[in-house]
Short mmCIF file of C-alpha atoms in Angstrom, two decimals:
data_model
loop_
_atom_site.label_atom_id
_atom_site.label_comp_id
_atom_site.label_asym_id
_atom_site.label_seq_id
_atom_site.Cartn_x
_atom_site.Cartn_y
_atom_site.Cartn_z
CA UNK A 1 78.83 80.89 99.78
CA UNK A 2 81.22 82.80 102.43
CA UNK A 3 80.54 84.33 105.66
CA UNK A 4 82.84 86.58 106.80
CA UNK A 5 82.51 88.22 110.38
CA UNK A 6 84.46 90.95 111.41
CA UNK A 7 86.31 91.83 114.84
CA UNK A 8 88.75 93.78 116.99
CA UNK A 9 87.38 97.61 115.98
CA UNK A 10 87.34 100.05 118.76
CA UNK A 11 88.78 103.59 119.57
CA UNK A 12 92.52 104.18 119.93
CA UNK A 13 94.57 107.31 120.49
CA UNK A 14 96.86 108.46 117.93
CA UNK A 15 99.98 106.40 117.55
CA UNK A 16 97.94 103.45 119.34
CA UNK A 17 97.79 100.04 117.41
CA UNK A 18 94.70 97.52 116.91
CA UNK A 19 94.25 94.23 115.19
CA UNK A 20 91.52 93.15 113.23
CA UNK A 21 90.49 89.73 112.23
CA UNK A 22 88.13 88.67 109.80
CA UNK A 23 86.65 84.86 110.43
CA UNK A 24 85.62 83.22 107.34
CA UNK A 25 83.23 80.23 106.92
CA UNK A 26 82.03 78.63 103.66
CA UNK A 27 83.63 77.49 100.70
CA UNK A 28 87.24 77.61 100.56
CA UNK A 29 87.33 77.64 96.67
CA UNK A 30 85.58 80.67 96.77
CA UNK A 31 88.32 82.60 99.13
CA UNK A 32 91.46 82.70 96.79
CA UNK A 33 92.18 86.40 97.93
CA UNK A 34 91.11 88.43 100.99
CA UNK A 35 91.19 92.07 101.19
CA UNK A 36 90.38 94.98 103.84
CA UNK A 37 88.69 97.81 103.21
CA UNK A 38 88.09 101.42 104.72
CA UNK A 39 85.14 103.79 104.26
CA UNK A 40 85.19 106.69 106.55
CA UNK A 41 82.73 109.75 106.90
CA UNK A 42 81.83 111.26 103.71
CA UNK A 43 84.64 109.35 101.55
CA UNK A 44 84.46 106.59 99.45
CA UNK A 45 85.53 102.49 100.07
CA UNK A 46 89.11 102.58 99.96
CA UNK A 47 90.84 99.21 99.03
CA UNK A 48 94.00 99.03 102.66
CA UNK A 49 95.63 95.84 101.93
CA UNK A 50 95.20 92.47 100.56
CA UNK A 51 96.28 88.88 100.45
CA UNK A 52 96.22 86.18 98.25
CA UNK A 53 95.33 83.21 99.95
CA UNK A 54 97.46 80.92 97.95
CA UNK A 55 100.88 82.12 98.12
CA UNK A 56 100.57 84.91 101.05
CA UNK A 57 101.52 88.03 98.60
CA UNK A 58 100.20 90.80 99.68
CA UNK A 59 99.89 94.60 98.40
CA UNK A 60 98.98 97.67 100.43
CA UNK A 61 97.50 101.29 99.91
CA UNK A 62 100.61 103.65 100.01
CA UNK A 63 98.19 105.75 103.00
CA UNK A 64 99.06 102.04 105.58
CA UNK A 65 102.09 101.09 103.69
CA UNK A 66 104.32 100.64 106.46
CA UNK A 67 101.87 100.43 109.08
CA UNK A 68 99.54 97.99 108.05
CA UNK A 69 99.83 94.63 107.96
CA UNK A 70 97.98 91.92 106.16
CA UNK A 71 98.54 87.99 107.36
CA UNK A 72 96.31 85.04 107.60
CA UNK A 73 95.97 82.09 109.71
CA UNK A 74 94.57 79.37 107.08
CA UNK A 75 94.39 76.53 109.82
CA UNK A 76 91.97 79.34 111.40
CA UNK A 77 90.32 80.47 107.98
CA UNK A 78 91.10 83.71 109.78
CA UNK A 79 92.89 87.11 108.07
CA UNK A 80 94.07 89.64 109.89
CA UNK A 81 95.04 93.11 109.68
CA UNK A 82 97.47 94.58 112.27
CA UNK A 83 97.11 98.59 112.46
CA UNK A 84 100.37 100.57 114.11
CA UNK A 85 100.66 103.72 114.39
CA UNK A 86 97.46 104.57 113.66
CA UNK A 87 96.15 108.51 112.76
CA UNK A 88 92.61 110.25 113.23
CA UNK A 89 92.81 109.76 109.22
CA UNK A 90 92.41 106.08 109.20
CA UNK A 91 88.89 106.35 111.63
CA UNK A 92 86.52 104.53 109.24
CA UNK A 93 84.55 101.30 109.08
CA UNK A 94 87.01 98.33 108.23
CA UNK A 95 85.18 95.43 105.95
CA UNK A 96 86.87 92.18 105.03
CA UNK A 97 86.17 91.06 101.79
CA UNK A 98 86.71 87.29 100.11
CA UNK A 99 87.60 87.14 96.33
CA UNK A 100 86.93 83.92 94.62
CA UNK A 101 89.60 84.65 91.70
CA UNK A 102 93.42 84.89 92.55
CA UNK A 103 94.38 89.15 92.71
CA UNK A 104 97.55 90.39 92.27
CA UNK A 105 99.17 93.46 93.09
CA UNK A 106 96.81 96.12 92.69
CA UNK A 107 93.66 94.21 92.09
CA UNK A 108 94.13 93.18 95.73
CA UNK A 109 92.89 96.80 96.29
CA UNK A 110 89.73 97.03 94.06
CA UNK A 111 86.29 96.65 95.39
CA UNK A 112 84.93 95.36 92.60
CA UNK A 113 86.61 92.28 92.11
CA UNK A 114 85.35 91.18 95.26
CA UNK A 115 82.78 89.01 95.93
CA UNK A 116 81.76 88.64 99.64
CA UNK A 117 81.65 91.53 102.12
CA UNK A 118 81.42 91.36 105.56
CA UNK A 119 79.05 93.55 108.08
CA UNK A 120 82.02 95.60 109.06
CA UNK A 121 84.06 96.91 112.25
CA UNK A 122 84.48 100.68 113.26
CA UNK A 123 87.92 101.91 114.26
CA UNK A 124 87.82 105.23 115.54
CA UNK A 125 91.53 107.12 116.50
CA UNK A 126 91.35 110.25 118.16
CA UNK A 127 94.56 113.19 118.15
#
């Protein structure tokens, strides 16, 4: 089993920056890959970037590519995802999600091949 808690949402102007972590507890076998997530009002979750555990590649929506960025802090069990330059389009609930199969490339960005969720963080960015 994983745990994964959320943190760091919050509101932010346009052009503002935030940085959201994702602590992780539970097996490590079952958190090869980590991946964020975005579901905003009246859309669908959207895969924003993700990480494989093992060797730090990482992939990225084109919508944050550029942006976004993905990292993690193993001796923390912590991933993180640094927002700059943020827009009112990227207001949405962020998850963090654990994987307990190695992802690739765009696999990274599917929902489904995820395994744990966690409870979520809302990042709100005004014009």
């Amino acid at each position: 089993q994983v745990q994964l808690v959320e943190s760091g949402g919050g509101s932010v102007q346009a052009g503002g920056s935030l940085r959201l972590s994702c602590a992780a507890s539970g097996s490590t076998a079952s958190r090869k890959s980590m991946g964020w997530f975005r579901q905003g009002p009246g859309k669908q979750r959207e895969g924003v970037a993700g990480i494989y555990t093992g060797g730090d590649r990482t992939y990225y929506a084109d919508s944050v590519k550029g942006r976004f960025t993905i990292s993690q802090d193993n001796a923390k069990n912590t991933v993180y995802l640094q927002m700059n330059s943020l827009k009112p389009d990227d207001t949405a609930m962020y998850y963090c999600a654990a994987a307990s199969s190695p992802l690739y490339y765009w696999d990274l960005l599917l929902a489904s091949k995820y395994n744990y969720w966690g409870q979520g963080t809302q990042v709100t960015v005004s014009s």
